[in-house]
């Protein structure tokens, strides 16, 4: 049976003040509008940025004097509105029959700091998984969040997905781990204005021969918009670069007949696995019988 899935990757306006209910509701409205657009385009899954409901600014949340960094005061967050917006997103996912992955903060029991998370909502409107960011920035670890501990792999229609958040793009071992877990696609959601991070996302599609969805805030899209990259590194879809919300849409098809993607999936990826597993061990020559082998022609 052929496996194929239409993926939509969103860029939305990410706000940084979770103490303002209007910000949270505005984010929820924009997410839901793009969910409807993705569903209308035939998408099975739509991915949103890190902090799509809110990405709290470090100075906004500081418990210290204005303009100074200190431990975040999470009691100032309007958690009831945040939960209501997340639930509204889930309810719409069930109505549309659409899987949704979106970023938000996830509270823990005080005094523990929250996680910086990605929620995975099924096409039945149920929260089925949560990815908690494992590698935090210095500021995030010092003032804002509790790190997560585990990778997350989930499956839709036989297609396996891994998840990562923002600065984690700088840790190749996470993306090698997902290759070892046999994912078809990794979803990287970020809150950063950084062309280099987008280049890393494309590099992982090249190195590990899986699809990569890269979701960014709309306000940073002029630097690097939301994209979908195929195994082998070819960009399949790119959102507009004028700082407007929008979608990049492409099909994930492991049985594709596209030559470059097929080579990456059916030749490059298996070969690299074989090479890493010790393919060359019986072919290595230690020295060549000459004592000066490394210092003479």
PDB file of C-alpha atoms in Angstrom:
ATOM      1  CA  UNK A   1       0.000   0.000   0.000  1.00  0.00           C
ATOM      2  CA  UNK A   2       1.402   3.365  -1.022  1.00  0.00           C
ATOM      3  CA  UNK A   3       2.123   5.813   1.782  1.00  0.00           C
ATOM      4  CA  UNK A   4       1.706   9.507   1.054  1.00  0.00           C
ATOM      5  CA  UNK A   5       0.854  12.519   3.198  1.00  0.00           C
ATOM      6  CA  UNK A   6       0.353  16.194   2.388  1.00  0.00           C
ATOM      7  CA  UNK A   7       2.244  18.392   4.845  1.00  0.00           C
ATOM      8  CA  UNK A   8       1.593  22.088   5.417  1.00  0.00           C
ATOM      9  CA  UNK A   9       4.246  24.129   7.243  1.00  0.00           C
ATOM     10  CA  UNK A  10       3.081  27.467   8.605  1.00  0.00           C
ATOM     11  CA  UNK A  11       4.679  30.774   9.413  1.00  0.00           C
ATOM     12  CA  UNK A  12       2.588  32.754  11.898  1.00  0.00           C
ATOM     13  CA  UNK A  13       2.972  35.946  13.888  1.00  0.00           C
ATOM     14  CA  UNK A  14       4.507  34.869  17.195  1.00  0.00           C
ATOM     15  CA  UNK A  15       3.835  37.206  20.126  1.00  0.00           C
ATOM     16  CA  UNK A  16       6.037  37.497  23.207  1.00  0.00           C
ATOM     17  CA  UNK A  17       3.690  38.702  25.959  1.00  0.00           C
ATOM     18  CA  UNK A  18       1.667  35.861  27.530  1.00  0.00           C
ATOM     19  CA  UNK A  19       0.307  38.229  30.183  1.00  0.00           C
ATOM     20  CA  UNK A  20      -1.959  39.919  27.613  1.00  0.00           C
ATOM     21  CA  UNK A  21      -5.067  37.832  26.798  1.00  0.00           C
ATOM     22  CA  UNK A  22      -5.545  39.712  23.522  1.00  0.00           C
ATOM     23  CA  UNK A  23      -2.147  38.455  22.306  1.00  0.00           C
ATOM     24  CA  UNK A  24      -3.048  34.863  23.121  1.00  0.00           C
ATOM     25  CA  UNK A  25      -6.442  35.082  21.440  1.00  0.00           C
ATOM     26  CA  UNK A  26      -4.932  36.730  18.381  1.00  0.00           C
ATOM     27  CA  UNK A  27      -2.409  33.900  18.058  1.00  0.00           C
ATOM     28  CA  UNK A  28      -5.166  31.331  18.367  1.00  0.00           C
ATOM     29  CA  UNK A  29      -7.247  33.066  15.701  1.00  0.00           C
ATOM     30  CA  UNK A  30      -4.327  33.108  13.276  1.00  0.00           C
ATOM     31  CA  UNK A  31      -3.499  29.447  13.908  1.00  0.00           C
ATOM     32  CA  UNK A  32      -7.102  28.453  13.269  1.00  0.00           C
ATOM     33  CA  UNK A  33      -7.317  30.522  10.091  1.00  0.00           C
ATOM     34  CA  UNK A  34      -4.265  28.775   8.667  1.00  0.00           C
ATOM     35  CA  UNK A  35      -5.602  25.385   9.800  1.00  0.00           C
ATOM     36  CA  UNK A  36      -8.667  25.995   7.650  1.00  0.00           C
ATOM     37  CA  UNK A  37      -6.464  27.050   4.751  1.00  0.00           C
ATOM     38  CA  UNK A  38      -4.300  23.945   5.137  1.00  0.00           C
ATOM     39  CA  UNK A  39      -7.352  21.708   5.266  1.00  0.00           C
ATOM     40  CA  UNK A  40      -8.744  23.356   2.147  1.00  0.00           C
ATOM     41  CA  UNK A  41      -5.476  22.565   0.360  1.00  0.00           C
ATOM     42  CA  UNK A  42      -5.798  18.878   1.257  1.00  0.00           C
ATOM     43  CA  UNK A  43      -3.176  18.821   4.027  1.00  0.00           C
ATOM     44  CA  UNK A  44      -3.219  15.915   6.474  1.00  0.00           C
ATOM     45  CA  UNK A  45      -0.876  17.634   8.934  1.00  0.00           C
ATOM     46  CA  UNK A  46      -0.034  21.287   9.596  1.00  0.00           C
ATOM     47  CA  UNK A  47       3.033  22.385  11.581  1.00  0.00           C
ATOM     48  CA  UNK A  48       3.342  25.727  13.400  1.00  0.00           C
ATOM     49  CA  UNK A  49       6.331  27.595  14.896  1.00  0.00           C
ATOM     50  CA  UNK A  50       7.870  27.377  18.326  1.00  0.00           C
ATOM     51  CA  UNK A  51       5.694  29.379  20.679  1.00  0.00           C
ATOM     52  CA  UNK A  52       2.876  29.656  18.151  1.00  0.00           C
ATOM     53  CA  UNK A  53       0.428  30.526  20.931  1.00  0.00           C
ATOM     54  CA  UNK A  54       3.095  32.486  22.787  1.00  0.00           C
ATOM     55  CA  UNK A  55       6.869  32.662  23.078  1.00  0.00           C
ATOM     56  CA  UNK A  56       7.421  34.614  26.304  1.00  0.00           C
ATOM     57  CA  UNK A  57      10.031  37.354  26.062  1.00  0.00           C
ATOM     58  CA  UNK A  58      12.793  37.069  28.645  1.00  0.00           C
ATOM     59  CA  UNK A  59      12.381  40.701  29.745  1.00  0.00           C
ATOM     60  CA  UNK A  60       8.585  40.524  29.648  1.00  0.00           C
ATOM     61  CA  UNK A  61       8.606  37.639  32.112  1.00  0.00           C
ATOM     62  CA  UNK A  62      11.477  38.814  34.334  1.00  0.00           C
ATOM     63  CA  UNK A  63      10.701  39.071  38.024  1.00  0.00           C
ATOM     64  CA  UNK A  64      13.333  41.798  38.350  1.00  0.00           C
ATOM     65  CA  UNK A  65      13.140  45.536  37.655  1.00  0.00           C
ATOM     66  CA  UNK A  66      12.106  46.520  34.082  1.00  0.00           C
ATOM     67  CA  UNK A  67      14.854  45.843  31.554  1.00  0.00           C
ATOM     68  CA  UNK A  68      16.736  43.378  33.758  1.00  0.00           C
ATOM     69  CA  UNK A  69      17.035  39.608  33.550  1.00  0.00           C
ATOM     70  CA  UNK A  70      15.830  37.518  36.461  1.00  0.00           C
ATOM     71  CA  UNK A  71      13.898  34.312  36.992  1.00  0.00           C
ATOM     72  CA  UNK A  72      10.591  34.420  35.125  1.00  0.00           C
ATOM     73  CA  UNK A  73       7.462  35.185  37.109  1.00  0.00           C
ATOM     74  CA  UNK A  74       5.107  32.605  35.598  1.00  0.00           C
ATOM     75  CA  UNK A  75       2.230  33.621  37.864  1.00  0.00           C
ATOM     76  CA  UNK A  76       1.679  36.575  35.521  1.00  0.00           C
ATOM     77  CA  UNK A  77       0.689  34.334  32.592  1.00  0.00           C
ATOM     78  CA  UNK A  78      -3.015  34.105  31.779  1.00  0.00           C
ATOM     79  CA  UNK A  79      -2.999  30.298  31.845  1.00  0.00           C
ATOM     80  CA  UNK A  80      -6.770  29.999  31.548  1.00  0.00           C
ATOM     81  CA  UNK A  81      -6.784  31.846  28.205  1.00  0.00           C
ATOM     82  CA  UNK A  82      -3.790  29.826  27.013  1.00  0.00           C
ATOM     83  CA  UNK A  83      -5.592  26.569  27.787  1.00  0.00           C
ATOM     84  CA  UNK A  84      -8.755  27.826  26.124  1.00  0.00           C
ATOM     85  CA  UNK A  85      -6.878  28.732  22.923  1.00  0.00           C
ATOM     86  CA  UNK A  86      -5.078  25.380  22.834  1.00  0.00           C
ATOM     87  CA  UNK A  87      -8.385  23.579  23.344  1.00  0.00           C
ATOM     88  CA  UNK A  88      -9.981  25.619  20.573  1.00  0.00           C
ATOM     89  CA  UNK A  89      -7.176  24.595  18.222  1.00  0.00           C
ATOM     90  CA  UNK A  90      -7.746  20.944  19.182  1.00  0.00           C
ATOM     91  CA  UNK A  91     -11.497  21.240  18.699  1.00  0.00           C
ATOM     92  CA  UNK A  92     -11.029  22.649  15.205  1.00  0.00           C
ATOM     93  CA  UNK A  93      -8.536  19.886  14.368  1.00  0.00           C
ATOM     94  CA  UNK A  94     -11.273  17.383  15.159  1.00  0.00           C
ATOM     95  CA  UNK A  95     -13.809  19.262  13.030  1.00  0.00           C
ATOM     96  CA  UNK A  96     -11.422  19.444  10.070  1.00  0.00           C
ATOM     97  CA  UNK A  97      -9.976  15.941  10.445  1.00  0.00           C
ATOM     98  CA  UNK A  98      -6.519  17.546  10.493  1.00  0.00           C
ATOM     99  CA  UNK A  99      -3.421  16.734  12.538  1.00  0.00           C
ATOM    100  CA  UNK A 100      -1.805  19.815  14.108  1.00  0.00           C
ATOM    101  CA  UNK A 101       1.617  20.400  15.686  1.00  0.00           C
ATOM    102  CA  UNK A 102       2.011  23.760  17.437  1.00  0.00           C
ATOM    103  CA  UNK A 103       4.344  25.346  19.953  1.00  0.00           C
ATOM    104  CA  UNK A 104       3.401  26.672  23.375  1.00  0.00           C
ATOM    105  CA  UNK A 105       4.600  26.687  26.969  1.00  0.00           C
ATOM    106  CA  UNK A 106       3.424  23.799  29.133  1.00  0.00           C
ATOM    107  CA  UNK A 107       3.003  24.458  32.873  1.00  0.00           C
ATOM    108  CA  UNK A 108       4.410  22.177  35.554  1.00  0.00           C
ATOM    109  CA  UNK A 109       3.500  22.078  39.203  1.00  0.00           C
ATOM    110  CA  UNK A 110       5.027  25.143  40.951  1.00  0.00           C
ATOM    111  CA  UNK A 111       7.764  25.887  41.788  1.00  0.00           C
ATOM    112  CA  UNK A 112       8.959  23.968  38.726  1.00  0.00           C
ATOM    113  CA  UNK A 113       9.371  26.054  35.595  1.00  0.00           C
ATOM    114  CA  UNK A 114       7.294  25.135  32.533  1.00  0.00           C
ATOM    115  CA  UNK A 115       8.477  23.246  29.488  1.00  0.00           C
ATOM    116  CA  UNK A 116       8.902  24.856  26.086  1.00  0.00           C
ATOM    117  CA  UNK A 117       6.834  22.375  24.115  1.00  0.00           C
ATOM    118  CA  UNK A 118       5.278  21.218  20.877  1.00  0.00           C
ATOM    119  CA  UNK A 119       1.766  19.810  21.177  1.00  0.00           C
ATOM    120  CA  UNK A 120       0.649  17.065  18.773  1.00  0.00           C
ATOM    121  CA  UNK A 121      -3.117  17.013  18.217  1.00  0.00           C
ATOM    122  CA  UNK A 122      -4.747  14.213  16.227  1.00  0.00           C
ATOM    123  CA  UNK A 123      -7.364  14.477  13.514  1.00  0.00           C
ATOM    124  CA  UNK A 124      -9.917  13.532  16.170  1.00  0.00           C
ATOM    125  CA  UNK A 125      -9.074  16.626  18.203  1.00  0.00           C
ATOM    126  CA  UNK A 126      -7.188  14.796  20.963  1.00  0.00           C
ATOM    127  CA  UNK A 127      -3.840  15.811  22.429  1.00  0.00           C
ATOM    128  CA  UNK A 128      -1.867  12.632  21.724  1.00  0.00           C
ATOM    129  CA  UNK A 129       1.738  13.667  22.396  1.00  0.00           C
ATOM    130  CA  UNK A 130       3.938  16.485  23.634  1.00  0.00           C
ATOM    131  CA  UNK A 131       7.569  17.199  22.840  1.00  0.00           C
ATOM    132  CA  UNK A 132       9.497  19.113  25.495  1.00  0.00           C
ATOM    133  CA  UNK A 133      12.565  20.979  24.271  1.00  0.00           C
ATOM    134  CA  UNK A 134      15.630  19.092  25.459  1.00  0.00           C
ATOM    135  CA  UNK A 135      18.432  21.519  24.640  1.00  0.00           C
ATOM    136  CA  UNK A 136      17.735  25.002  25.978  1.00  0.00           C
ATOM    137  CA  UNK A 137      19.603  28.216  25.366  1.00  0.00           C
ATOM    138  CA  UNK A 138      21.590  29.683  28.277  1.00  0.00           C
ATOM    139  CA  UNK A 139      18.834  32.228  28.901  1.00  0.00           C
ATOM    140  CA  UNK A 140      16.065  29.636  28.698  1.00  0.00           C
ATOM    141  CA  UNK A 141      17.817  27.352  31.174  1.00  0.00           C
ATOM    142  CA  UNK A 142      18.846  30.162  33.521  1.00  0.00           C
ATOM    143  CA  UNK A 143      15.577  32.063  33.731  1.00  0.00           C
ATOM    144  CA  UNK A 144      12.667  30.410  31.945  1.00  0.00           C
ATOM    145  CA  UNK A 145      12.220  26.671  31.402  1.00  0.00           C
ATOM    146  CA  UNK A 146      12.690  23.120  32.581  1.00  0.00           C
ATOM    147  CA  UNK A 147      14.387  20.962  29.904  1.00  0.00           C
ATOM    148  CA  UNK A 148      12.736  17.863  28.499  1.00  0.00           C
ATOM    149  CA  UNK A 149      14.440  14.488  28.347  1.00  0.00           C
ATOM    150  CA  UNK A 150      13.099  12.366  25.498  1.00  0.00           C
ATOM    151  CA  UNK A 151      12.759  12.375  21.700  1.00  0.00           C
ATOM    152  CA  UNK A 152       9.279  12.186  20.238  1.00  0.00           C
ATOM    153  CA  UNK A 153       8.236  10.075  17.277  1.00  0.00           C
ATOM    154  CA  UNK A 154       4.612   9.851  16.176  1.00  0.00           C
ATOM    155  CA  UNK A 155       2.987   8.263  13.148  1.00  0.00           C
ATOM    156  CA  UNK A 156       0.264   9.369  10.732  1.00  0.00           C
ATOM    157  CA  UNK A 157      -0.919   7.045   7.944  1.00  0.00           C
ATOM    158  CA  UNK A 158       2.308   5.038   8.152  1.00  0.00           C
ATOM    159  CA  UNK A 159       4.544   8.148   7.962  1.00  0.00           C
ATOM    160  CA  UNK A 160       6.854   8.592  10.960  1.00  0.00           C
ATOM    161  CA  UNK A 161       7.658  12.067  12.311  1.00  0.00           C
ATOM    162  CA  UNK A 162      10.283  13.364  14.718  1.00  0.00           C
ATOM    163  CA  UNK A 163      10.233  16.784  16.382  1.00  0.00           C
ATOM    164  CA  UNK A 164      12.781  19.415  17.378  1.00  0.00           C
ATOM    165  CA  UNK A 165      12.753  23.017  18.586  1.00  0.00           C
ATOM    166  CA  UNK A 166      14.894  25.951  17.486  1.00  0.00           C
ATOM    167  CA  UNK A 167      18.385  25.853  19.085  1.00  0.00           C
ATOM    168  CA  UNK A 168      18.264  22.057  18.909  1.00  0.00           C
ATOM    169  CA  UNK A 169      19.146  22.431  15.224  1.00  0.00           C
ATOM    170  CA  UNK A 170      22.694  23.051  16.502  1.00  0.00           C
ATOM    171  CA  UNK A 171      22.880  19.541  17.991  1.00  0.00           C
ATOM    172  CA  UNK A 172      23.376  17.044  15.131  1.00  0.00           C
ATOM    173  CA  UNK A 173      23.118  14.069  17.477  1.00  0.00           C
ATOM    174  CA  UNK A 174      19.377  14.722  17.869  1.00  0.00           C
ATOM    175  CA  UNK A 175      18.885  14.444  14.128  1.00  0.00           C
ATOM    176  CA  UNK A 176      21.070  11.349  13.842  1.00  0.00           C
ATOM    177  CA  UNK A 177      18.962   9.847  16.633  1.00  0.00           C
ATOM    178  CA  UNK A 178      15.803  10.446  14.606  1.00  0.00           C
ATOM    179  CA  UNK A 179      17.412   8.781  11.589  1.00  0.00           C
ATOM    180  CA  UNK A 180      18.175   5.764  13.770  1.00  0.00           C
ATOM    181  CA  UNK A 181      14.540   5.798  14.903  1.00  0.00           C
ATOM    182  CA  UNK A 182      13.587   5.441  11.234  1.00  0.00           C
ATOM    183  CA  UNK A 183      11.567   8.627  10.820  1.00  0.00           C
ATOM    184  CA  UNK A 184      10.410   9.801   7.405  1.00  0.00           C
ATOM    185  CA  UNK A 185      10.289  13.477   8.359  1.00  0.00           C
ATOM    186  CA  UNK A 186      11.557  15.778  11.115  1.00  0.00           C
ATOM    187  CA  UNK A 187       9.524  18.860  12.054  1.00  0.00           C
ATOM    188  CA  UNK A 188      11.736  21.734  13.260  1.00  0.00           C
ATOM    189  CA  UNK A 189       9.820  24.665  14.730  1.00  0.00           C
ATOM    190  CA  UNK A 190      11.791  27.802  15.603  1.00  0.00           C
ATOM    191  CA  UNK A 191      11.512  31.264  17.089  1.00  0.00           C
ATOM    192  CA  UNK A 192      14.590  32.845  15.571  1.00  0.00           C
ATOM    193  CA  UNK A 193      15.628  35.255  12.817  1.00  0.00           C
ATOM    194  CA  UNK A 194      18.533  33.210  11.485  1.00  0.00           C
ATOM    195  CA  UNK A 195      19.329  32.078   7.953  1.00  0.00           C
ATOM    196  CA  UNK A 196      22.022  29.715   9.247  1.00  0.00           C
ATOM    197  CA  UNK A 197      19.451  27.696  11.197  1.00  0.00           C
ATOM    198  CA  UNK A 198      17.371  27.244   8.065  1.00  0.00           C
ATOM    199  CA  UNK A 199      20.515  26.065   6.272  1.00  0.00           C
ATOM    200  CA  UNK A 200      21.047  23.467   8.995  1.00  0.00           C
ATOM    201  CA  UNK A 201      17.521  22.182   8.490  1.00  0.00           C
ATOM    202  CA  UNK A 202      18.242  21.715   4.786  1.00  0.00           C
ATOM    203  CA  UNK A 203      21.546  20.047   5.656  1.00  0.00           C
ATOM    204  CA  UNK A 204      19.808  17.428   7.818  1.00  0.00           C
ATOM    205  CA  UNK A 205      17.515  16.549   4.921  1.00  0.00           C
ATOM    206  CA  UNK A 206      20.675  16.057   2.862  1.00  0.00           C
ATOM    207  CA  UNK A 207      22.690  14.153   5.466  1.00  0.00           C
ATOM    208  CA  UNK A 208      19.966  11.852   6.794  1.00  0.00           C
ATOM    209  CA  UNK A 209      17.738  11.555   3.717  1.00  0.00           C
ATOM    210  CA  UNK A 210      14.418  12.414   5.334  1.00  0.00           C
ATOM    211  CA  UNK A 211      11.942  15.222   4.761  1.00  0.00           C
ATOM    212  CA  UNK A 212      12.277  18.311   6.967  1.00  0.00           C
ATOM    213  CA  UNK A 213       9.544  20.800   7.798  1.00  0.00           C
ATOM    214  CA  UNK A 214      10.927  24.149   8.994  1.00  0.00           C
ATOM    215  CA  UNK A 215       8.359  26.454  10.624  1.00  0.00           C
ATOM    216  CA  UNK A 216       9.239  30.049  11.523  1.00  0.00           C
ATOM    217  CA  UNK A 217       7.547  33.202  12.837  1.00  0.00           C
ATOM    218  CA  UNK A 218       6.092  35.241   9.982  1.00  0.00           C
ATOM    219  CA  UNK A 219       7.931  38.341  11.182  1.00  0.00           C
ATOM    220  CA  UNK A 220      11.263  36.639  10.384  1.00  0.00           C
ATOM    221  CA  UNK A 221      10.332  35.190   7.008  1.00  0.00           C
ATOM    222  CA  UNK A 222      12.281  37.789   5.016  1.00  0.00           C
ATOM    223  CA  UNK A 223      15.441  36.134   6.356  1.00  0.00           C
ATOM    224  CA  UNK A 224      14.303  32.505   6.078  1.00  0.00           C
ATOM    225  CA  UNK A 225      10.671  31.555   5.384  1.00  0.00           C
ATOM    226  CA  UNK A 226       8.835  28.365   6.255  1.00  0.00           C
ATOM    227  CA  UNK A 227      10.040  25.535   4.012  1.00  0.00           C
ATOM    228  CA  UNK A 228       9.700  21.841   3.264  1.00  0.00           C
ATOM    229  CA  UNK A 229      12.891  20.103   2.144  1.00  0.00           C
ATOM    230  CA  UNK A 230      13.030  16.671   0.526  1.00  0.00           C
ATOM    231  CA  UNK A 231      15.471  13.841   1.259  1.00  0.00           C
ATOM    232  CA  UNK A 232      18.643  14.833  -0.562  1.00  0.00           C
ATOM    233  CA  UNK A 233      18.219  18.545   0.161  1.00  0.00           C
ATOM    234  CA  UNK A 234      15.910  19.915  -2.557  1.00  0.00           C
ATOM    235  CA  UNK A 235      13.431  22.552  -1.415  1.00  0.00           C
ATOM    236  CA  UNK A 236       9.918  21.377  -2.312  1.00  0.00           C
ATOM    237  CA  UNK A 237       7.941  24.359  -1.002  1.00  0.00           C
ATOM    238  CA  UNK A 238       8.774  27.773   0.393  1.00  0.00           C
ATOM    239  CA  UNK A 239       6.471  30.322   1.956  1.00  0.00           C
ATOM    240  CA  UNK A 240       6.519  33.985   0.925  1.00  0.00           C
ATOM    241  CA  UNK A 241       9.251  36.269   2.287  1.00  0.00           C
ATOM    242  CA  UNK A 242       7.293  39.449   3.039  1.00  0.00           C
ATOM    243  CA  UNK A 243       6.652  38.807   6.739  1.00  0.00           C
ATOM    244  CA  UNK A 244       3.044  37.719   6.199  1.00  0.00           C
ATOM    245  CA  UNK A 245       1.521  34.561   7.694  1.00  0.00           C
ATOM    246  CA  UNK A 246       1.186  31.711   5.230  1.00  0.00           C
ATOM    247  CA  UNK A 247       1.796  28.074   4.361  1.00  0.00           C
ATOM    248  CA  UNK A 248       4.311  25.959   2.461  1.00  0.00           C
ATOM    249  CA  UNK A 249       2.679  22.749   1.212  1.00  0.00           C
ATOM    250  CA  UNK A 250       4.185  19.590  -0.262  1.00  0.00           C
ATOM    251  CA  UNK A 251       3.605  15.831  -0.330  1.00  0.00           C
ATOM    252  CA  UNK A 252       5.653  13.314   1.625  1.00  0.00           C
ATOM    253  CA  UNK A 253       5.807  10.234  -0.605  1.00  0.00           C
ATOM    254  CA  UNK A 254       8.339   7.524   0.334  1.00  0.00           C
ATOM    255  CA  UNK A 255       7.495   5.714  -2.924  1.00  0.00           C
ATOM    256  CA  UNK A 256       8.127   8.768  -5.099  1.00  0.00           C
ATOM    257  CA  UNK A 257       9.544   8.337  -8.581  1.00  0.00           C
ATOM    258  CA  UNK A 258      11.384  11.692  -8.424  1.00  0.00           C
ATOM    259  CA  UNK A 259      14.946  10.685  -9.254  1.00  0.00           C
ATOM    260  CA  UNK A 260      16.861  12.725  -6.673  1.00  0.00           C
ATOM    261  CA  UNK A 261      14.508  11.903  -3.796  1.00  0.00           C
ATOM    262  CA  UNK A 262      14.420   8.241  -4.760  1.00  0.00           C
ATOM    263  CA  UNK A 263      18.223   8.041  -4.809  1.00  0.00           C
ATOM    264  CA  UNK A 264      18.401   9.676  -1.373  1.00  0.00           C
ATOM    265  CA  UNK A 265      15.807   7.306   0.094  1.00  0.00           C
ATOM    266  CA  UNK A 266      16.690   4.013  -1.557  1.00  0.00           C
ATOM    267  CA  UNK A 267      20.452   4.297  -2.015  1.00  0.00           C
ATOM    268  CA  UNK A 268      22.090   7.062   0.042  1.00  0.00           C
ATOM    269  CA  UNK A 269      20.293   6.413   3.326  1.00  0.00           C
ATOM    270  CA  UNK A 270      20.805   2.621   3.383  1.00  0.00           C
ATOM    271  CA  UNK A 271      24.421   3.008   2.235  1.00  0.00           C
ATOM    272  CA  UNK A 272      25.240   5.450   5.012  1.00  0.00           C
ATOM    273  CA  UNK A 273      23.706   3.113   7.566  1.00  0.00           C
ATOM    274  CA  UNK A 274      25.845   0.263   6.255  1.00  0.00           C
ATOM    275  CA  UNK A 275      28.959   2.448   6.281  1.00  0.00           C
ATOM    276  CA  UNK A 276      28.350   3.507   9.890  1.00  0.00           C
ATOM    277  CA  UNK A 277      27.767  -0.104  10.912  1.00  0.00           C
ATOM    278  CA  UNK A 278      31.355  -1.122  10.039  1.00  0.00           C
ATOM    279  CA  UNK A 279      31.318  -1.718   6.287  1.00  0.00           C
ATOM    280  CA  UNK A 280      34.985  -0.722   5.966  1.00  0.00           C
ATOM    281  CA  UNK A 281      36.388  -2.634   8.926  1.00  0.00           C
ATOM    282  CA  UNK A 282      37.632  -5.621   6.905  1.00  0.00           C
ATOM    283  CA  UNK A 283      39.150  -3.395   4.216  1.00  0.00           C
ATOM    284  CA  UNK A 284      41.421  -1.243   6.374  1.00  0.00           C
ATOM    285  CA  UNK A 285      45.183  -1.821   6.070  1.00  0.00           C
ATOM    286  CA  UNK A 286      47.254  -0.907   9.115  1.00  0.00           C
ATOM    287  CA  UNK A 287      50.528   0.259   7.619  1.00  0.00           C
ATOM    288  CA  UNK A 288      51.920  -0.998   4.312  1.00  0.00           C
ATOM    289  CA  UNK A 289      55.034  -2.901   5.451  1.00  0.00           C
ATOM    290  CA  UNK A 290      57.350   0.113   5.260  1.00  0.00           C
ATOM    291  CA  UNK A 291      58.614   1.727   8.423  1.00  0.00           C
ATOM    292  CA  UNK A 292      58.715   5.154   6.745  1.00  0.00           C
ATOM    293  CA  UNK A 293      55.295   4.822   5.086  1.00  0.00           C
ATOM    294  CA  UNK A 294      53.972   8.086   6.519  1.00  0.00           C
ATOM    295  CA  UNK A 295      57.033  10.190   5.796  1.00  0.00           C
ATOM    296  CA  UNK A 296      58.142   9.058   2.346  1.00  0.00           C
ATOM    297  CA  UNK A 297      56.632   8.950  -1.142  1.00  0.00           C
TER     298      UNK A 297
END
